[in-house]
């Protein structure tokens, strides 16, 4: 370790079941205070090589020969182990992100266990793709495709829902019999390290899951994606990072699964249940301080109800409580880092320069209570911008949205679809025929009607355009994590 810090907690790499020092170190800051939280051991090329080699050896060992049902049993044991260490995982997630403890409990850690159970069920109930082909002369051929693990999978995840998104990849990867090397975000190293220990406690053989810490370019992220020993990359993060990873893996033509950024729209029709719509919009805009890829950053409102929605949503945003994560009254945490807050604030400046209206928020708050060194920002709402403004076109990934009026259904759909992203949309209306019609016209991977971020874990999750490549969820995930071999037998 080369860094000097007052943080005492050490987060090491997990390679072949052992905690391993890095070649250098960096300090992870507590986003609520800006003070050092932990020292993270950054993996160098050598550690990444060892992690990939350990994953390859584990693939060739007993894990690679386990039956589907036995793997499903291991996944359920992992879910139980996560529940036993629930409080420790909540503490890890809250420490790294500053998110309210209630959110970490109800969403992040609860979903980690649910992800393993869901993929245990999916893999145990997946049948073979088979066809009986009629041949000339009355003969037949039996075709059936067996599914094999993809191999050693590189799993690269972001900082916003660290454990949820890691387990959303890990569970199907393991269900399909792969071994993995995980590179968590440099901003959220804790829950992945702890999960590594929990997996070993649950009986997963050493080397099946390895965790290497570090950054992206010229660090563990790039060492991993450029490694000749990996068979595929599953990545969640920014669109530009996805593009960089695609370039890195291109020479070796490895498959990629990408969940990338969004600039998601909500459309509110005049007939909407406004209590439900305002509550839904407040949640979809401000959950996790707006740091969810699905969050709404553009809200199109039918003109007759524009002022009422603007007033009610502003009040709702102003009522959000920023504060310490362990206070049950806290609804909203800080942004993840000073660097990210600077990015979000740069859009505040752009909006101010454009002369648009700040309906609520727009500043760095003063909270006292030792929190003012943290990366806090006010939940914010703008009016007076149009679809050409950068704050309406680019993903900001903060607690912000622009309210824009519309006059017809066609105009609403065309405004919502006027983006290069294509992740998610929400339509608010009491007319369910229109709800279905508009939802289907949205050029996104996930289209909600009168709700947001609700779904079945077997449904396809992902985006089009700049929002990603492929889908996760249920058998969609298993398709990425397996390679079919079709066997054709002439009968
Ligand atoms: P990011 O792209 O900066 O980083 C994500 C991960 O990639 C980190 O672990 C990082 O270290 C690593 N990385 C960065 N450069 C790399 C490189 N060249 N090679 C290999 N690895 C590299 O994203 P972030 O800031 O951590 O997360 C926020 C972004 O993630 C937002 O754009 C958000 O929309 C997106 N996101 C999308 C989804 C989705 O499901 N579509 C979900 C969550 C977050
Ligand atoms: O809930 C999920 O499965 C999921 N992939 C959420 C992604 C959220 C983006 O930040």
mmCIF file of C-alpha atoms and ligand atoms in Angstrom, residues 107 111 115 119 158 160-161 164-165 168-169 236 259-260 288 290-295 395 397 423 446 448 452-453 455-457 459 461-462 472-473, ligand 2:
data_model
loop_
_atom_site.group_PDB
_atom_site.id
_atom_site.type_symbol
_atom_site.label_atom_id
_atom_site.label_comp_id
_atom_site.label_asym_id
_atom_site.label_seq_id
_atom_site.Cartn_x
_atom_site.Cartn_y
_atom_site.Cartn_z
ATOM 1 C CA UNK A 107 -33.916 -2.830 -1.905
ATOM 2 C CA UNK A 111 -32.661 -8.161 -3.727
ATOM 3 C CA UNK A 115 -31.494 -12.730 -7.049
ATOM 4 C CA UNK A 119 -31.904 -17.868 -10.637
ATOM 5 C CA UNK A 158 -20.955 0.309 -10.877
ATOM 6 C CA UNK A 160 -25.145 2.988 -7.455
ATOM 7 C CA UNK A 161 -26.733 -0.334 -6.411
ATOM 8 C CA UNK A 164 -27.959 -5.653 -6.152
ATOM 9 C CA UNK A 165 -26.262 -5.268 -9.524
ATOM 10 C CA UNK A 168 -27.956 -9.763 -10.527
ATOM 11 C CA UNK A 169 -24.996 -10.938 -12.644
ATOM 12 C CA UNK A 236 -23.149 -2.316 -15.991
ATOM 13 C CA UNK A 259 -26.528 -2.414 -19.121
ATOM 14 C CA UNK A 260 -25.672 1.227 -19.730
ATOM 15 C CA UNK A 288 -31.217 6.685 -4.314
ATOM 16 C CA UNK A 290 -31.465 9.939 -8.562
ATOM 17 C CA UNK A 291 -28.602 7.483 -8.957
ATOM 18 C CA UNK A 292 -30.565 4.633 -10.534
ATOM 19 C CA UNK A 293 -30.225 4.013 -14.259
ATOM 20 C CA UNK A 294 -34.034 3.834 -14.456
ATOM 21 C CA UNK A 295 -34.617 7.191 -12.770
ATOM 22 C CA UNK A 395 -27.685 11.565 -18.465
ATOM 23 C CA UNK A 397 -27.524 10.681 -12.757
ATOM 24 C CA UNK A 423 -33.721 2.234 -21.230
ATOM 25 C CA UNK A 446 -38.805 -1.314 -20.049
ATOM 26 C CA UNK A 448 -44.186 1.084 -17.159
ATOM 27 C CA UNK A 452 -42.107 2.387 -11.949
ATOM 28 C CA UNK A 453 -39.331 -0.100 -11.129
ATOM 29 C CA UNK A 455 -41.287 -6.195 -12.310
ATOM 30 C CA UNK A 456 -40.879 -9.937 -12.284
ATOM 31 C CA UNK A 457 -37.221 -11.017 -12.131
ATOM 32 C CA UNK A 459 -38.832 -10.427 -17.340
ATOM 33 C CA UNK A 461 -34.342 -6.106 -18.282
ATOM 34 C CA UNK A 462 -32.123 -3.867 -20.391
ATOM 35 C CA UNK A 472 -30.864 -9.671 -18.239
ATOM 36 C CA UNK A 473 -33.508 -11.504 -16.188
HETATM 37 O O1 LIG B 2 -33.357 -4.212 -10.464
HETATM 38 C C1 LIG B 2 -32.561 -4.658 -11.296
HETATM 39 O O2 LIG B 2 -32.505 -5.856 -11.583
HETATM 40 C C2 LIG B 2 -31.643 -3.750 -11.997
HETATM 41 N N1 LIG B 2 -30.829 -4.331 -12.904
HETATM 42 C C3 LIG B 2 -31.630 -2.441 -11.714
HETATM 43 C C4 LIG B 2 -30.785 -1.500 -12.337
HETATM 44 C C5 LIG B 2 -30.795 -0.259 -11.890
HETATM 45 C C6 LIG B 2 -29.925 0.721 -12.407
HETATM 46 O O3 LIG B 2 -29.328 1.502 -11.722
#
